Amino acid sequence: MNRNESLLRLKNEHFDICIIGAGASGAGCALDAVLRGYKVALIDRKDFASETSSRSTKLIHGGVRYLEQAFKNLDFAQLKQVRHGLEERHIVLNNAPHLARPLALMTPVNSWIEGLYFSIGLRMYDWFATNDSLPKSKWLKKEEVLAKMPTLNRSKLHSAVMYYDGQLDDARYCLALSTSASEAGAAVANYIEVSGFEKSQDGKLNGVQVRDTQSEEEFTINTKIVINCTGPFSDKIRHFANSALQSRIRPSKGVHVVLPYEVLNSENAMLIPKTPDGRVVFAIPFEGSMLLGTTDTDSQDIVNEPVLNKKEVDYLVNTLNPYLDKEIDISKIKAGYGGLRPLLSADPHKSTKTLLRDHEIEIDKVSGLVSLLGGKWTTYRLMAKDTIDQADLIFGKSNECKTADHLLTGGANFDYNSWKFLVKDFNLPEDVSKHLVSKYGSRASEIGKLVRDNPALNEKLDSNYPYIKAEIIYSVRKEMAITPRDILARRIRLEITDWYTTLKCLPEVADLMGEELGWSSTLKEKNILEYSQEIKQFMATAAGELAV
């Protein structure tokens, strides 16, 4: 992806569809639309997946909790959610095998009755997962459980039920969608903020007024249709188009705390099925750490970034502690992050945890704005298909959706064992080679070529992690990274797994980026200062040292 080339296109060409928001749903829509033959523009006011789509629990799942609620409450809408999620799960796994993989999850139980209950429920979950290659659930004896997860409380543990879902690197998966759309012909650019719309004489949208936040230049993107894929910020775009529209989005804040891998010391994840507020909590290995989450609280604030606070840390840690042989040392917390779910509700008094993670496509009759509202990561492709099906109807066409078996960037000819060739051909360390293959897939050799041309780029950013300097160069040249946070939070996932190491690596990353992008020393220092202040504030808020 080349941002300058995309900007020229955005300023000078006329598009069939302009998509606002480059998270999972927007990038998914862009790929679907361009594969159907439309001329497509994809823009975001920040970076790709900079909001909700990079702050998930990293699971691809149908929703065990939804299945339980469906049967307890005879709620067929919940059942439909599970079916859609499980149908899409194998597609998400197959289309980017380097970024998504099966994950075993264990649910510890304290009695045979609990074990039977969860075993029956998860067998039903398996039954709904048609056309799926993941292993089926099974009931494990206490000794089998402890062999897989040795840090559990032995005195309380009776057994556990193990089942499988998928895990993904959400930010890089979204980036792969955006890159795939770009390579198929879409004009794709980040840091393009919408300020308003232009309309035809009959009141229909025909232009998107935007500002390039990097140059402050303002211009208009000419388009026949505008699709709003801005998640929790959807109402703002809807009201730009038509101020009379009723608000539809109920933002819900969910946070994760990141702990050392040794807390579970397992490559398997854990599902905690009982919490005081009726949610489920997951403890999941990710990037050498362990994610613990999530929460579900109303949030009226969509202006400030949602962050982890001390009360939320305590809630999550106290939820996991009863299952562990040794209580968590809160001082060992490595990082944390928050995000906003774009829940749909017409009832402001309804609890967010009872709201469906379903989606809806709204077409405003006055302005013609198409809005994709609600949804979740697992069903992003289905959401995009439904949205572009509506675009087809508007254009009077009937195009085939081609995304079900479309391999994303890096997925073609992927072979995890190709890490051995990186070691042999480019003299890369084994841990670095495995990391590169699992993030860049069949394009990992492009990182190797950078190292071959400049051996200094083989140096790790930090000795405890497999991230190397060549990735910074690649991210700027090929992945449209503009700021240090683009790289440290989303191209590599260091910010969400280790705040201290992020601060340590920041000056080196800024040096490399500044040289590539031609930054002045003043601009480089500004980038370092602003990002380091953000990280320090995250740390202080999580420790309870700042008012929230």
XYZ file of C-alpha atoms in Angstrom:
548
model
C 0.000 0.000 0.000
C 1.315 3.420 -0.969
C -0.381 6.317 0.784
C 0.761 9.051 -1.623
C -0.566 7.134 -4.613
C -3.865 6.539 -2.803
C -4.188 10.234 -1.948
C -3.794 11.172 -5.617
C -6.545 8.751 -6.524
C -8.843 9.940 -3.735
C -8.501 13.548 -4.892
C -8.853 12.986 -8.629
C -10.983 9.918 -9.329
C -14.727 9.242 -9.097
C -15.659 6.176 -7.064
C -18.642 3.883 -7.011
C -18.345 3.359 -3.253
C -16.523 5.269 -0.526
C -16.237 3.329 2.739
C -15.656 5.254 5.956
C -13.902 3.244 8.659
C -11.071 0.741 8.095
C -11.781 -1.640 10.909
C -12.853 -5.233 10.316
C -16.244 -4.355 8.829
C -15.001 -1.498 6.635
C -11.959 -3.371 5.332
C -14.171 -6.421 4.788
C -16.642 -4.324 2.785
C -13.830 -2.805 0.715
C -12.449 -6.207 -0.230
C -15.883 -7.612 -1.062
C -16.848 -4.571 -3.141
C -13.636 -4.384 -5.162
C -13.791 -8.131 -5.891
C -17.299 -7.565 -7.288
C -15.891 -5.035 -9.731
C -16.694 -1.743 -8.013
C -14.354 1.227 -7.870
C -13.749 1.580 -4.143
C -12.240 4.081 -1.705
C -11.481 3.056 1.901
C -10.539 5.696 4.488
C -10.114 5.944 8.256
C -9.575 8.948 10.523
C -6.792 7.054 12.312
C -4.940 3.836 11.479
C -6.338 0.527 10.241
C -8.039 -1.261 13.157
C -7.004 1.544 15.501
C -10.190 1.333 17.546
C -12.485 -1.632 18.346
C -11.026 -4.020 15.777
C -7.578 -4.182 17.439
C -8.917 -4.467 21.000
C -10.832 -7.728 20.954
C -10.286 -10.909 22.970
C -8.564 -12.305 19.831
C -11.143 -15.107 19.529
C -12.989 -16.365 16.456
C -16.048 -17.994 17.953
C -19.738 -18.643 17.741
C -20.274 -17.587 21.341
C -20.699 -20.239 24.012
C -22.511 -17.702 26.203
C -25.015 -16.940 23.441
C -25.814 -20.646 23.103
C -26.522 -20.951 26.821
C -28.751 -17.859 26.793
C -30.563 -19.107 23.691
C -31.696 -22.284 25.431
C -32.284 -20.766 28.860
C -34.425 -17.954 27.464
C -35.747 -19.686 24.311
C -34.114 -16.849 22.391
C -33.841 -17.867 18.743
C -32.043 -14.632 17.812
C -29.175 -15.731 20.058
C -29.238 -19.140 18.389
C -28.949 -17.504 14.968
C -25.933 -15.574 16.246
C -24.214 -18.798 17.277
C -24.959 -20.476 13.950
C -23.644 -17.507 11.947
C -20.518 -17.324 14.106
C -19.722 -21.007 13.739
C -20.387 -20.935 9.993
C -17.960 -18.046 9.567
C -15.353 -19.379 12.005
C -13.786 -21.833 9.578
C -13.744 -19.213 6.797
C -11.849 -16.740 8.994
C -9.369 -19.485 9.871
C -8.909 -20.684 6.299
C -8.549 -17.304 4.585
C -5.524 -16.172 6.623
C -3.858 -19.311 8.020
C -0.807 -17.295 9.116
C -2.896 -14.965 11.291
C -5.581 -17.301 12.636
C -5.345 -20.773 14.141
C -7.314 -23.239 16.290
C -7.185 -22.695 20.046
C -8.081 -25.184 22.784
C -10.096 -23.713 25.671
C -10.689 -25.440 28.999
C -13.559 -24.821 31.382
C -12.597 -26.034 34.893
C -15.445 -27.521 36.948
C -15.759 -28.305 40.657
C -18.130 -31.289 40.474
C -19.320 -34.000 38.124
C -22.695 -32.252 37.832
C -21.021 -29.078 36.547
C -18.898 -31.191 34.226
C -21.954 -32.911 32.795
C -23.734 -29.577 32.290
C -20.848 -28.003 30.351
C -20.083 -31.202 28.480
C -23.645 -31.369 27.133
C -23.600 -27.664 26.252
C -20.305 -27.893 24.392
C -21.407 -31.013 22.535
C -24.319 -28.911 21.242
C -21.803 -26.202 20.307
C -19.917 -28.838 18.286
C -23.148 -29.971 16.675
C -23.891 -26.438 15.412
C -20.402 -26.190 13.906
C -21.111 -27.813 10.533
C -18.469 -27.917 7.774
C -15.812 -27.469 10.431
C -12.490 -29.232 10.910
C -11.774 -28.250 14.524
C -11.493 -31.068 17.087
C -14.616 -31.881 19.076
C -15.020 -31.103 22.764
C -14.111 -33.643 25.436
C -14.323 -34.048 29.191
C -10.873 -34.263 30.786
C -9.942 -35.919 34.077
C -8.237 -33.868 36.780
C -4.794 -35.315 35.986
C -5.205 -34.504 32.270
C -6.217 -30.938 33.085
C -3.227 -30.316 35.376
C -0.871 -31.734 32.751
C -2.122 -29.075 30.320
C -2.531 -26.211 32.827
C -0.330 -26.885 35.874
C -1.024 -23.658 37.798
C -4.677 -24.451 38.623
C -5.966 -24.890 42.181
C -5.745 -28.643 42.705
C -7.935 -28.774 45.813
C -10.998 -27.254 44.110
C -10.567 -28.803 40.662
C -12.720 -31.821 39.792
C -12.181 -31.928 36.002
C -12.554 -29.720 32.938
C -14.318 -29.675 29.592
C -12.084 -28.773 26.649
C -13.396 -27.390 23.376
C -11.970 -25.525 20.389
C -12.486 -22.106 18.866
C -10.173 -19.967 16.770
C -7.653 -17.284 17.684
C -6.479 -14.408 15.499
C -4.170 -11.432 15.584
C -7.012 -8.973 15.096
C -5.024 -5.877 14.069
C -2.875 -7.721 11.542
C -5.911 -9.604 10.189
C -7.622 -6.263 9.559
C -4.448 -4.952 7.945
C -4.411 -8.019 5.678
C -7.993 -7.237 4.630
C -7.070 -3.619 3.832
C -3.916 -4.669 1.964
C -5.854 -7.283 0.000
C -8.441 -4.666 -0.977
C -5.672 -2.290 -2.041
C -3.954 -4.932 -4.139
C -7.290 -5.764 -5.791
C -7.669 -2.128 -6.860
C -9.163 -0.117 -3.975
C -7.768 3.311 -3.053
C -6.887 2.887 0.624
C -5.619 5.552 3.031
C -5.401 6.013 6.792
C -5.446 9.315 8.724
C -8.208 10.767 6.534
C -10.895 12.371 8.699
C -14.453 13.018 7.517
C -15.751 16.550 8.153
C -19.021 16.421 6.213
C -20.736 15.474 2.963
C -21.631 17.019 -0.350
C -25.108 16.329 -1.720
C -26.886 16.397 -5.044
C -29.951 18.545 -5.697
C -32.212 15.729 -4.467
C -30.316 15.515 -1.155
C -28.357 12.329 -1.864
C -24.717 12.051 -0.861
C -22.281 12.362 -3.748
C -19.101 13.513 -2.040
C -17.228 13.004 1.234
C -15.493 16.085 2.625
C -12.258 15.019 4.302
C -9.043 16.304 5.863
C -5.662 14.616 5.612
C -4.594 14.872 9.256
C -0.919 14.507 8.302
C -0.780 17.471 5.889
C -3.967 19.306 7.024
C -5.062 19.403 3.364
C -8.819 19.331 2.788
C -10.494 17.845 -0.279
C -13.609 15.989 -1.431
C -13.871 12.337 -2.469
C -16.433 11.996 -5.257
C -18.566 8.878 -4.945
C -21.925 7.411 -5.887
C -22.524 5.622 -2.572
C -21.154 6.172 0.929
C -20.946 3.244 3.361
C -20.563 4.018 7.064
C -18.504 1.348 8.875
C -17.359 3.325 11.902
C -18.550 0.973 14.651
C -19.174 2.801 17.947
C -18.819 6.128 16.089
C -21.514 5.318 13.523
C -24.055 7.800 14.874
C -21.688 10.735 14.263
C -21.439 9.870 10.556
C -25.180 9.201 10.363
C -25.904 12.627 11.821
C -23.467 14.284 9.377
C -25.620 12.800 6.611
C -29.001 13.435 8.228
C -29.265 15.235 11.572
C -32.853 13.978 12.028
C -31.818 10.333 12.385
C -32.324 8.701 15.772
C -29.172 7.423 17.507
C -28.780 3.656 17.252
C -25.517 2.734 18.952
C -25.091 1.772 22.627
C -21.309 1.711 23.177
C -20.160 -0.868 25.700
C -16.665 -0.756 27.184
C -14.677 -3.966 27.461
C -11.161 -4.173 28.896
C -8.374 -6.739 29.110
C -5.487 -6.982 31.524
C -2.249 -8.597 30.318
C -0.335 -10.868 32.693
C 2.825 -12.955 32.392
C 2.434 -16.206 30.451
C 3.472 -18.107 33.586
C 0.190 -17.280 35.355
C -1.410 -20.181 33.444
C 1.815 -21.553 31.968
C -0.191 -23.163 29.193
C -0.632 -22.950 25.443
C -4.313 -23.629 26.108
C -6.847 -20.963 27.076
C -9.381 -20.951 29.906
C -13.059 -20.054 29.887
C -14.385 -18.903 33.258
C -18.144 -19.444 32.959
C -19.325 -17.685 36.122
C -18.763 -14.042 37.020
C -20.661 -11.706 39.394
C -22.169 -9.730 36.492
C -23.241 -12.747 34.455
C -20.519 -12.609 31.804
C -17.850 -15.106 30.889
C -14.152 -14.252 31.196
C -11.338 -15.686 29.088
C -7.680 -16.192 29.971
C -5.835 -16.613 26.683
C -2.172 -17.000 25.684
C -1.131 -14.351 23.150
C 2.294 -13.182 21.954
C 4.127 -14.682 24.917
C 1.750 -13.185 27.473
C -1.725 -13.952 28.809
C -4.812 -11.851 28.074
C -7.528 -11.782 30.737
C -10.911 -10.304 29.819
C -13.368 -8.963 29.234
C -15.734 -6.613 31.051
C -19.015 -5.134 29.849
C -20.008 -1.661 31.051
C -22.018 1.175 29.518
C -19.879 3.946 28.059
C -21.185 7.335 27.046
C -17.687 8.598 26.248
C -16.676 7.951 22.646
C -14.279 10.897 22.466
C -11.564 9.693 24.853
C -9.789 6.375 24.389
C -11.196 3.657 26.684
C -8.475 2.543 29.087
C -8.034 -0.044 31.819
C -8.580 1.265 35.366
C -7.744 -0.133 38.812
C -11.321 -1.250 39.540
C -11.396 -3.270 36.306
C -7.969 -4.766 37.048
C -9.212 -5.923 40.447
C -12.414 -7.365 38.986
C -10.600 -9.448 36.364
C -7.838 -10.618 38.693
C -10.342 -11.543 41.410
C -12.339 -13.513 38.839
C -9.339 -15.646 37.891
C -7.722 -16.018 41.335
C -10.093 -18.715 42.722
C -9.055 -21.040 39.899
C -5.313 -20.670 40.558
C -3.036 -22.428 42.997
C -1.269 -19.124 43.673
C -2.906 -15.693 43.645
C -1.844 -13.200 40.980
C 0.730 -10.610 41.980
C -0.841 -7.402 40.639
C 2.582 -5.766 40.452
C 3.393 -8.238 37.651
C 0.766 -6.782 35.293
C 2.451 -6.121 31.956
C -0.163 -4.088 30.073
C -3.863 -3.727 29.337
C -6.260 -2.203 26.876
C -9.877 -1.175 26.437
C -12.275 -1.048 23.511
C -15.851 -0.108 22.664
C -18.403 -2.583 21.328
C -20.869 -1.056 18.832
C -24.012 -2.592 20.311
C -27.406 -1.899 18.777
C -30.310 -0.919 20.977
C -33.471 1.122 20.783
C -33.968 0.779 24.562
C -31.567 2.968 26.601
C -32.488 1.106 29.803
C -31.597 -2.371 28.560
C -28.387 -3.884 29.972
C -25.535 -4.006 27.438
C -24.694 -7.619 28.265
C -28.173 -8.684 27.113
C -27.803 -7.008 23.716
C -27.118 -9.120 20.651
C -23.811 -8.832 18.798
C -25.846 -8.983 15.579
C -25.594 -6.525 12.716
C -28.005 -4.451 10.675
C -27.679 -2.595 7.373
C -29.499 0.734 7.424
C -30.162 2.782 4.290
C -31.208 6.360 5.006
C -33.943 7.250 2.513
C -33.155 10.963 2.782
C -29.387 11.002 2.223
C -28.785 7.551 0.752
C -26.133 6.794 3.401
C -25.613 3.061 3.912
C -24.621 2.189 7.497
C -23.361 -1.175 8.710
C -24.305 -1.189 12.382
C -23.336 -3.594 15.171
C -21.670 -6.946 14.623
C -18.517 -8.662 15.847
C -15.136 -9.823 14.516
C -16.089 -13.427 13.773
C -18.874 -12.432 11.386
C -17.108 -9.525 9.672
C -17.221 -11.287 6.266
C -20.937 -12.021 6.511
C -21.551 -8.428 7.595
C -19.615 -7.177 4.580
C -21.458 -9.539 2.236
C -24.850 -8.342 3.467
C -23.760 -4.712 3.055
C -22.385 -5.060 -0.469
C -25.470 -7.092 -1.422
C -27.404 -3.914 -0.576
C -25.003 -1.870 -2.699
C -25.725 -4.276 -5.561
C -29.449 -3.594 -5.168
C -28.849 0.169 -5.226
C -26.805 -0.152 -8.419
C -29.310 -2.597 -9.912
C -26.726 -5.358 -10.162
C -26.438 -8.945 -9.011
C -22.776 -9.718 -8.389
C -21.382 -12.842 -6.790
C -19.681 -12.475 -3.412
C -16.157 -13.909 -3.785
C -14.749 -13.514 -0.263
C -15.630 -16.947 1.167
C -12.520 -18.542 -0.309
C -10.369 -15.497 -1.059
C -6.956 -15.887 0.594
C -5.748 -12.687 2.213
C -2.326 -11.105 1.765
C 0.298 -13.560 3.013
C -2.069 -16.520 2.991
C -1.285 -17.897 -0.459
C 0.997 -20.953 -0.364
C 1.420 -20.498 3.380
C 3.520 -23.117 5.125
C 4.502 -22.566 8.743
C 7.573 -24.754 8.274
C 8.934 -22.201 5.826
C 10.528 -20.546 8.872
C 13.373 -23.026 8.339
C 14.108 -21.449 4.954
C 14.288 -18.003 6.576
C 16.935 -19.340 8.936
C 18.869 -20.911 6.069
C 18.469 -18.231 3.392
C 18.726 -15.056 5.500
C 20.597 -16.190 8.618
C 17.678 -15.186 10.865
C 17.339 -16.642 14.371
C 14.793 -19.423 14.820
C 12.467 -17.441 17.100
C 12.518 -14.471 14.715
C 11.845 -16.700 11.712
C 8.858 -18.380 13.392
C 7.474 -14.975 14.366
C 7.844 -13.568 10.842
C 6.115 -16.542 9.235
C 3.222 -16.328 11.714
C 2.679 -12.605 11.014
C 3.592 -12.091 7.346
C 2.858 -15.573 6.044
C 4.203 -16.271 2.578
C 5.588 -12.708 2.456
C 7.958 -13.204 5.382
C 10.831 -13.534 2.925
C 10.399 -9.836 2.086
C 11.584 -9.049 5.626
C 14.476 -11.427 5.056
C 15.476 -9.561 1.899
C 15.648 -6.297 3.842
C 18.025 -7.977 6.290
C 20.128 -9.381 3.454
C 20.481 -5.906 1.974
C 21.210 -4.320 5.364
C 22.410 -6.826 8.027
C 21.991 -4.195 10.775
C 18.219 -4.614 10.392
C 18.521 -8.142 11.841
C 18.903 -6.642 15.315
C 16.045 -7.240 17.764
C 14.185 -4.270 19.229
C 14.432 -6.051 22.592
C 16.220 -9.271 23.484
C 13.073 -10.758 25.067
C 10.967 -10.455 21.907
C 11.374 -11.673 18.296
C 10.625 -8.296 16.699
C 13.468 -6.966 14.524
C 14.334 -3.583 12.996
C 13.562 -4.760 9.466
C 9.874 -4.955 10.404
C 9.839 -1.218 11.074
C 11.163 -0.505 7.597
C 8.715 -2.950 6.014
C 5.763 -1.474 7.942
C 6.547 2.025 6.691
C 7.212 1.001 3.071
C 4.531 -1.643 2.570
C 1.923 -1.344 5.364
C 1.287 2.420 5.530
C 2.577 2.854 9.095
C 2.610 6.598 9.852
C 3.246 6.871 13.615
C 5.267 4.860 16.169
C 2.004 3.671 17.693
C 0.899 2.233 14.335
C 3.897 -0.062 14.562
C 4.187 -0.802 18.279
C 0.454 -1.271 18.905
C -0.774 -2.812 15.647
C 1.954 -3.941 13.212
C 3.707 -5.678 16.092
C 1.632 -6.092 19.249
C 4.094 -4.824 21.834
C 1.925 -2.046 23.288
C -0.887 -4.368 24.274
C 1.446 -6.959 25.826
C 4.257 -4.975 27.473
C 4.078 -1.260 28.325
C 7.590 -1.056 29.809
C 9.286 -2.607 26.774
C 7.220 -0.400 24.474
C 8.650 2.675 26.194
C 12.138 1.206 25.958
C 11.836 0.498 22.210
C 10.077 3.734 21.268
C 13.181 5.902 20.578
C 14.704 3.231 18.305
C 11.434 2.818 16.407
C 11.109 6.593 16.016
C 14.693 6.807 14.705
C 14.029 4.171 12.045
C 10.669 5.679 11.054
C 12.063 9.195 10.990
C 14.812 8.202 8.607
C 12.327 6.477 6.276
C 9.725 9.231 6.378
C 12.089 12.214 6.435
C 11.066 13.529 9.852
C 12.758 16.578 11.307
C 14.323 16.154 14.736
C 11.479 18.249 16.157
C 8.809 15.986 14.648
C 10.617 12.872 15.839
C 10.836 14.183 19.412
C 7.158 15.185 19.260
C 6.180 11.636 18.253
C 8.261 10.141 21.069
C 6.957 12.551 23.697
C 3.264 12.226 22.823
C 3.277 8.428 22.632
C 5.357 7.964 25.786
C 2.942 10.240 27.676
C 0.031 8.093 26.491
C 1.685 4.878 27.691
C 2.571 6.396 31.054
C -1.016 7.533 31.483
C -2.290 4.014 30.687
C 0.060 2.650 33.343
C -0.970 5.213 35.946
C -4.704 4.695 35.334
C -4.387 0.909 35.629
C -2.486 1.346 38.906
C -5.148 3.687 40.293
C -2.832 6.680 40.335
C -5.077 8.815 38.116
C -8.748 9.686 38.448
C -10.864 7.999 35.775
